[in-house]
Coordinates of C-alpha atoms and ligand atoms in Angstrom, one line a residue:
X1 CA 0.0 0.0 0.0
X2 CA 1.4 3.1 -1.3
X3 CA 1.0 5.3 2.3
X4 CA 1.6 8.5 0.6
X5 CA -1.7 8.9 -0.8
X6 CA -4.5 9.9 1.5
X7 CA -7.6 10.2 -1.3
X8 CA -8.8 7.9 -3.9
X9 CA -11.1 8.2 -6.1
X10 CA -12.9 5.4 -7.8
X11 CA -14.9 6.1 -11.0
X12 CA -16.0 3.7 -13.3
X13 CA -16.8 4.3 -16.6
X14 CA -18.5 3.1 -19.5
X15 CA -19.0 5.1 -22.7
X16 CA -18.9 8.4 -21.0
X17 CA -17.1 10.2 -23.5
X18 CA -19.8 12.9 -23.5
X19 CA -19.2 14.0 -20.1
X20 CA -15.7 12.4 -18.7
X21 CA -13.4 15.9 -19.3
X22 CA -15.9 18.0 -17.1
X23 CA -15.9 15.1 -14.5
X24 CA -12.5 14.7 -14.5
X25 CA -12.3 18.6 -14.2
X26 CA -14.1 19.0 -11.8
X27 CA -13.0 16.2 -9.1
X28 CA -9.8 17.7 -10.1
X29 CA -11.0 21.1 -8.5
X30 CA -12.6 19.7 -5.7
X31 CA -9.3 17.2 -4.7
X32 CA -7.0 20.2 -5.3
X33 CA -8.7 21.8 -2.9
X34 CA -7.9 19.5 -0.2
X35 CA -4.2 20.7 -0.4
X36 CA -3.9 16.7 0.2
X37 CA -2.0 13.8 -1.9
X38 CA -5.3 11.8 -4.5
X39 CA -5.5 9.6 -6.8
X40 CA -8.2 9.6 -9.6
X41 CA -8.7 5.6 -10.5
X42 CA -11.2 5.5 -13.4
X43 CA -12.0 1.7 -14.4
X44 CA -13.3 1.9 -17.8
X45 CA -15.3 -0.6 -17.7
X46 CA -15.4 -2.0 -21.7
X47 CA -16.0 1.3 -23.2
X48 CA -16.1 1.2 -26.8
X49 CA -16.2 4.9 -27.7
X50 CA -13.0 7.4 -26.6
X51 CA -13.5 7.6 -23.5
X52 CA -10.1 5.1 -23.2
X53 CA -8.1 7.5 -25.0
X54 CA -9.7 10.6 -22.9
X55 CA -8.5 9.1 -20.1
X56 CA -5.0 8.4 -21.0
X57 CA -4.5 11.9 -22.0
X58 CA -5.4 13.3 -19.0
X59 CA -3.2 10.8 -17.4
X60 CA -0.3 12.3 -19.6
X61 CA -1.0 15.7 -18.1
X62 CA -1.3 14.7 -14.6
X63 CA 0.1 11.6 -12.8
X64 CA -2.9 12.1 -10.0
X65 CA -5.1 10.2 -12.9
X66 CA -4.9 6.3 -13.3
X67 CA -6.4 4.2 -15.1
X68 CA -7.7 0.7 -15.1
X69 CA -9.0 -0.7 -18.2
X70 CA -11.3 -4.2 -18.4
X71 CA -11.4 -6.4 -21.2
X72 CA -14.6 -5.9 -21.5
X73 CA -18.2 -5.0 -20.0
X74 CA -18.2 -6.3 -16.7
X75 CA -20.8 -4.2 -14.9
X76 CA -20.9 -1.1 -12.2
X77 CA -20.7 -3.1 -9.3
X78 CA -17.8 -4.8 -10.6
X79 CA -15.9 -2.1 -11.8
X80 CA -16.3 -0.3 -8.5
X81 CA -14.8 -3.5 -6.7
X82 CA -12.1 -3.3 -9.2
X83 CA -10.8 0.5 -7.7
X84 CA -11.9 -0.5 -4.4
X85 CA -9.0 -3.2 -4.6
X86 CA -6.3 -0.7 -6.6
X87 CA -7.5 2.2 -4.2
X88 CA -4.7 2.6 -2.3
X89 CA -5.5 5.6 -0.3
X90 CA -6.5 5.8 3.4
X91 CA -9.7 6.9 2.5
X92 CA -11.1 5.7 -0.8
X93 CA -14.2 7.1 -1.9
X94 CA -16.5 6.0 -4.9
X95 CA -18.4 8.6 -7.2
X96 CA -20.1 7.9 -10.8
X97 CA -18.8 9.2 -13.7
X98 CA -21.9 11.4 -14.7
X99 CA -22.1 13.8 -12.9
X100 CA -25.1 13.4 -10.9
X101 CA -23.7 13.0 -7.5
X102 CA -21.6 16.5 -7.1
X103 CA -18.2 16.0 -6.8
X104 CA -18.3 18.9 -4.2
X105 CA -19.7 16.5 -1.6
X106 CA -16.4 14.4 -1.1
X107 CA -15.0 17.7 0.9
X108 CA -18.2 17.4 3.6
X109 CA -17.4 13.4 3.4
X110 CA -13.7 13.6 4.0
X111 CA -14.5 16.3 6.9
X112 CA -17.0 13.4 8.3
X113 CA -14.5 10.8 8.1
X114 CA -11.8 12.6 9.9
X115 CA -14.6 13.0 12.5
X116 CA -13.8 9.4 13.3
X117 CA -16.7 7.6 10.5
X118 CA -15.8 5.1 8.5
X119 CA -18.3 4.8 5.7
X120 CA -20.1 8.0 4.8
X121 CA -22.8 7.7 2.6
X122 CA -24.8 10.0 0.6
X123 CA -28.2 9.6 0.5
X124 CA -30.5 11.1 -2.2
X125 CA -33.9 13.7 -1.2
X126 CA -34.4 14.1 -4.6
X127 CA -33.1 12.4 -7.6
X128 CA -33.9 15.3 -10.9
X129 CA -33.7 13.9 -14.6
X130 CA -34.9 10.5 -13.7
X131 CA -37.9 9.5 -15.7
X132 CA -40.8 8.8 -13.3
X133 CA -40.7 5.1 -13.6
X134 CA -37.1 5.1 -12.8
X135 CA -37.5 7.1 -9.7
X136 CA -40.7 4.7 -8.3
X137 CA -38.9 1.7 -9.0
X138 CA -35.8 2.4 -7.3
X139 CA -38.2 3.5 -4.5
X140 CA -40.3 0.8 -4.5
X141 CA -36.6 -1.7 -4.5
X142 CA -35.4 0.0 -1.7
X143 CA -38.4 -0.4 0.5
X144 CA -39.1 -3.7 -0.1
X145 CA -35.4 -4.6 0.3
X146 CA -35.6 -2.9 3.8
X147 CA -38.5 -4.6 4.2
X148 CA -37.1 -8.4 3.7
X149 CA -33.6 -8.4 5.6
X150 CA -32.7 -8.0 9.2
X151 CA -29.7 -5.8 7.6
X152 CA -29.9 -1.9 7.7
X153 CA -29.3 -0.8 4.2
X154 CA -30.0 2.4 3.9
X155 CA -32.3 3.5 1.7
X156 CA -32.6 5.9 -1.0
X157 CA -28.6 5.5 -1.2
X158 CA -26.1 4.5 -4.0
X159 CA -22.7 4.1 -4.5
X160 CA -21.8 7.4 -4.2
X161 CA -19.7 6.9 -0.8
X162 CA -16.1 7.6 1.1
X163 CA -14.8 4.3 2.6
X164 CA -12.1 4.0 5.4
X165 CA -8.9 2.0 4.1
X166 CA -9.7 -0.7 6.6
X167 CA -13.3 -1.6 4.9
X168 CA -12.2 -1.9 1.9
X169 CA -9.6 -4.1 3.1
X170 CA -12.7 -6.1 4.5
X171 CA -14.6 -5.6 1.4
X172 CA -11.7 -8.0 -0.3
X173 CA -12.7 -11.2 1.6
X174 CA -15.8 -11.4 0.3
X175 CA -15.7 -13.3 -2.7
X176 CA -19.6 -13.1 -4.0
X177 CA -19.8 -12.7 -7.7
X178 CA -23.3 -11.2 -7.9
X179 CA -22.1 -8.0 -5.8
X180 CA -24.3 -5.3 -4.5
X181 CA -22.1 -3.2 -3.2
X182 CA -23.8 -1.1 -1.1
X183 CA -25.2 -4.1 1.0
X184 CA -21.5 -5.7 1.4
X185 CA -20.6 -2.1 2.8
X186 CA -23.7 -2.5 5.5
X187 CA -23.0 -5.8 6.4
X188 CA -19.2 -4.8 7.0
X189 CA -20.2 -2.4 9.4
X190 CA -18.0 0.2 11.1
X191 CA -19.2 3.7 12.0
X192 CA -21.4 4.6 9.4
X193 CA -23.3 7.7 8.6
X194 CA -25.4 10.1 6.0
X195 CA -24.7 13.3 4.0
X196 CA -28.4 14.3 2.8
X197 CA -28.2 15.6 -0.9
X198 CA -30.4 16.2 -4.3
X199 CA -29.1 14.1 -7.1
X200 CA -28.5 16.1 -10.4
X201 CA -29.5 15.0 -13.7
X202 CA -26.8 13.2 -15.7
X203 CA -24.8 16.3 -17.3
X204 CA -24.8 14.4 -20.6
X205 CA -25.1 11.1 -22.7
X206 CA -27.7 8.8 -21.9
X207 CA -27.5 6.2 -18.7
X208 CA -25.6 3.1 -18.9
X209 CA -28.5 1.2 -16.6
X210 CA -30.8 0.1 -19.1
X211 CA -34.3 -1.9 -17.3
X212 CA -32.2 -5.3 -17.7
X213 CA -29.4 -4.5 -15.7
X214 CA -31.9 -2.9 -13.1
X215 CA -33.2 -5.7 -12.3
X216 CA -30.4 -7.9 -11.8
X217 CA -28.9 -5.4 -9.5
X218 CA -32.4 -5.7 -7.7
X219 CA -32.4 -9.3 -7.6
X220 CA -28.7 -9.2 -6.6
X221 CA -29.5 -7.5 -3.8
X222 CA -32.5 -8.9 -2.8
X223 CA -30.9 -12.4 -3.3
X224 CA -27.6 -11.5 -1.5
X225 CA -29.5 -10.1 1.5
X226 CA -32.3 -12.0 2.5
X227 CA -33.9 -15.5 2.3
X228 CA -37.4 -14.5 2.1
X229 CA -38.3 -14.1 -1.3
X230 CA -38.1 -18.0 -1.7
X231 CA -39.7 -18.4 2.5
X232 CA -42.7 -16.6 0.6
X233 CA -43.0 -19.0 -2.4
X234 CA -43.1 -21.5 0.8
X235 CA -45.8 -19.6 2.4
X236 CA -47.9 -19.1 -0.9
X237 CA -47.7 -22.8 -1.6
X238 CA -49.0 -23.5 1.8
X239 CA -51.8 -21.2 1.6
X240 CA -52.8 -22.6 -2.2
X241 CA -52.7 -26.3 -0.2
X242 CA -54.9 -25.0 2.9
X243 CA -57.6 -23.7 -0.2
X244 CA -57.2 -26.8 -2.0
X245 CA -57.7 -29.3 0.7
X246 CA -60.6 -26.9 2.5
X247 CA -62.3 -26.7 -0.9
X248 CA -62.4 -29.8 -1.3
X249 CA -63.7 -31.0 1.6
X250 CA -66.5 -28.8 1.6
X251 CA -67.2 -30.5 -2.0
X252 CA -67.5 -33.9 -0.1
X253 CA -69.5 -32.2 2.7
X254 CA -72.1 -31.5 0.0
X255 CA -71.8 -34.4 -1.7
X256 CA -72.6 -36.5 1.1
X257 CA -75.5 -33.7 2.6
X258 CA -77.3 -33.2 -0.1
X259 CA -78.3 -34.5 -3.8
X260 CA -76.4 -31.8 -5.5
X261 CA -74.3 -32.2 -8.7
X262 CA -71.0 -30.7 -8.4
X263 CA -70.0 -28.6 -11.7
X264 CA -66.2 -28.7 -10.3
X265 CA -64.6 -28.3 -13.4
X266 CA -64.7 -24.6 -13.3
X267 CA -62.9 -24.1 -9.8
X268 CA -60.7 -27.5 -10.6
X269 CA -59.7 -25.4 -14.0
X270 CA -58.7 -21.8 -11.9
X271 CA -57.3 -23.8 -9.2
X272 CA -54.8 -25.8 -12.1
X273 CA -53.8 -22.3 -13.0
X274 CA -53.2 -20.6 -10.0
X275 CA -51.4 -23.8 -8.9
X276 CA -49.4 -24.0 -12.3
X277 CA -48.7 -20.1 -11.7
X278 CA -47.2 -20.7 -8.3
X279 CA -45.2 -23.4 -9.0
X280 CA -43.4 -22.3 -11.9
X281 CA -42.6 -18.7 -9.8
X282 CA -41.5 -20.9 -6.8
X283 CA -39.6 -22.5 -9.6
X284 CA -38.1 -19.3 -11.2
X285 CA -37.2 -18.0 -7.2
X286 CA -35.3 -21.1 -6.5
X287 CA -33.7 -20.3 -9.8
X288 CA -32.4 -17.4 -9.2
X289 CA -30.6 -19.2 -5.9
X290 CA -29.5 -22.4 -8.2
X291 CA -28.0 -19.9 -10.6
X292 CA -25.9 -18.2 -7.6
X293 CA -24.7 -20.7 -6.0
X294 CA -23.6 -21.9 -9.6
X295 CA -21.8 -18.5 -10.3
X296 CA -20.1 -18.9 -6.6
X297 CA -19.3 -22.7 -7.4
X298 CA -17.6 -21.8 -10.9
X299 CA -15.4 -19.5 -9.2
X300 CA -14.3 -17.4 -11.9
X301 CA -12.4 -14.2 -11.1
X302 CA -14.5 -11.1 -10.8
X303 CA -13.5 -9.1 -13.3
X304 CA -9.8 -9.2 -16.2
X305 CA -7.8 -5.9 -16.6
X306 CA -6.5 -5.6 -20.0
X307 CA -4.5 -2.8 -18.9
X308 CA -3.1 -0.7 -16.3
X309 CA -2.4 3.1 -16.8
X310 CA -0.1 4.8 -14.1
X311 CA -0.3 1.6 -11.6
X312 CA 0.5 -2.1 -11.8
X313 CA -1.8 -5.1 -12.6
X314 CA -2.4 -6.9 -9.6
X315 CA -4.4 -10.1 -8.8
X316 CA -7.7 -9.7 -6.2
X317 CA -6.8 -12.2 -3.5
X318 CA -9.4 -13.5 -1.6
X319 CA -9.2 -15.5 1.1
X320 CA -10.9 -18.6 0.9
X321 CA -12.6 -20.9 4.0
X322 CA -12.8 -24.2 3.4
Ligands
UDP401 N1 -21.3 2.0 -15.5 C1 -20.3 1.0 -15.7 N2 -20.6 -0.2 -16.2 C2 -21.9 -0.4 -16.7 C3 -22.9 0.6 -16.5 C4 -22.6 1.8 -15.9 O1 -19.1 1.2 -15.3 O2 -22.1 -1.5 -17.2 C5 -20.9 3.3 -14.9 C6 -21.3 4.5 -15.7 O3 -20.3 4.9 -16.6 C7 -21.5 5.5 -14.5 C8 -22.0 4.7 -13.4 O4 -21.6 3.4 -13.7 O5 -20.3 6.2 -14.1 C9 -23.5 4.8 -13.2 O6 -24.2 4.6 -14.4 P1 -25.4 5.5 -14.9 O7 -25.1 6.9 -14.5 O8 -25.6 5.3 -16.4 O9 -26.6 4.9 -14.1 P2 -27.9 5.7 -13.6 O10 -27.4 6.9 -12.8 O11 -28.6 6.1 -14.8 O12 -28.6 4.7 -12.7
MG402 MG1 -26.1 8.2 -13.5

């Protein structure tokens, strides 16, 4: 660990040409301002436009900028783990490349974390430039994540954070492959606390989180956090049972009271589908498990650096339990 630098920064970029010299700029402005050593790790993340090139010349100008380049798309939550493990300042903190969360921030962060906090997260009031779906699905995740683990993850909060050296040095020995960050940083623990702010809109280009990857970060977080979504597929099949078997006994109370023909087919058919219905979203829950543990059991690295710009490649070493 380099112990000369105090601050670094973790970006990660994909395709963010359109807006990576005025970030660059302007976390420039606000780290100069700290009259403190930084480093500026972006982890281009795949990009196939300039932003690769961008990068390197600002690195050319200024040996605060580095630069970690994967072989291809691996994902946000991978490319922040990526800096998180080449971040070799005390404090690391981890900011997206658009623009939305204002760099400006870090200074009330770092002033938190020499206060004695180890995690300081910033946690959005308002989110502008967001469509309106956007905004109630993320709200509508984050309470029902709350609502299904014994875990406090915060809500309304991204990745937008300052970490203490000593958890991200935690943050390495967990070897999960279907990562939500934020979570990991909860469960770690520490002395954690909240900057309130309003989350800009993206200052240009269009979002790199398309519905798809959404909703694996959802279910990555959901999955990672809490057993209950496939506890509730338990409970829903035990309730469908209890109406099945009390249905039909009341069909053989009849039967045997009075003379009455019983036209079953009609509930037999609606019971067939709700029953089909459950059964294949039990199925598709305990999928979602079956395909994790599969990803842990494969145990492929994380993420592969192409290249390194102003620091060496180096392998993520996790420490394994066996
Ligand atoms: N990003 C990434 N890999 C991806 C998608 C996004 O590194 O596969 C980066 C992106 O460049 C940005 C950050 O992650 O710095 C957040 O993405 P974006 O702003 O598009 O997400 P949104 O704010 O719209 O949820
Ligand atoms: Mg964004």
């Amino acid at each position: 660990m380099n112990a000369d630098i105090r601050y670094s920064i973790v970006t990660p970029v994909y395709n963010e040409e359109a807006v990576i010299d005025q970030t660059y700029r302007r976390l420039k402005t606000v780290m100069d301002s700290t009259k403190e050593s930084y480093e500026l790790i972006f982890v281009n993340d795949g990009s196939c436009d300039h932003t690769t090139t961008m990068i390197k010349g600002f690195r050319d100008q200024d040996d605060a900028v580095k630069l970690i380049t994967f072989s291809r798309n691996f994902g946000h939550q991978i490319a922040i783990t990526a800096g998180m493990d080449y971040a070799s300042g005390a404090a690391v903190v981890v900011i997206d490349a658009d623009l939305q969360d204002p760099p400006e921030l870090i200074l009330e962060m770092i002033a938190k974390w020499k206060e004695g906090f180890d995690v300081v997260y910033a946690k959005r009031t308002k989110r502008k430039g967001e469509t309106f779906f956007k905004k109630q699905t993320a709200r509508l995740f984050y309470r029902i994540l709350k609502a299904s683990t014994d875990l406090e993850i915060p809500t309304d909060t991204g990745d937008f954070r300052l970490l203490d050296q000593r958890v991200c040095n935690e943050l390495k020995r967990l070897p999960e492959k279907n990562r939500y960050v934020r979570g990991l940083v909860s469960w770690v623990g520490f002395r954690q606390t909240a900057l309130e702010y309003e989350r800009d809109e993206r200052l240009a280009g269009e979002t790199k989180y398309p519905l798809k990857k959404m909703i694996k970060l959802s279910l990555d977080g959901l999955t990672s956090f809490s057993f209950k979504p496939i506890k509730m597929a338990n409970y829903a099949g035990g309730v469908l049972i209890f109406c099945g078997l009390i249905s039909l006994a009341s069909m053989l109370l009849l039967k045997l009271s009075t003379a009455a023909m019983i036209a079953g087919w009609k509930l037999v058919m609606a019971m067939q589908l709700v029953l089909t219905g459950m059964l294949l979203t039990m199925m598709g829950i305990i999928g979602e498990y079956i395909g994790r543990i599969y990803d842990e059991a494969r145990d492929r690295p994380l993420y592969i650096v192409s290249e390194c710009y102003g620091m060496k490649k180096k392998e993520r070493k996790v420490k394994h339990v066996s």
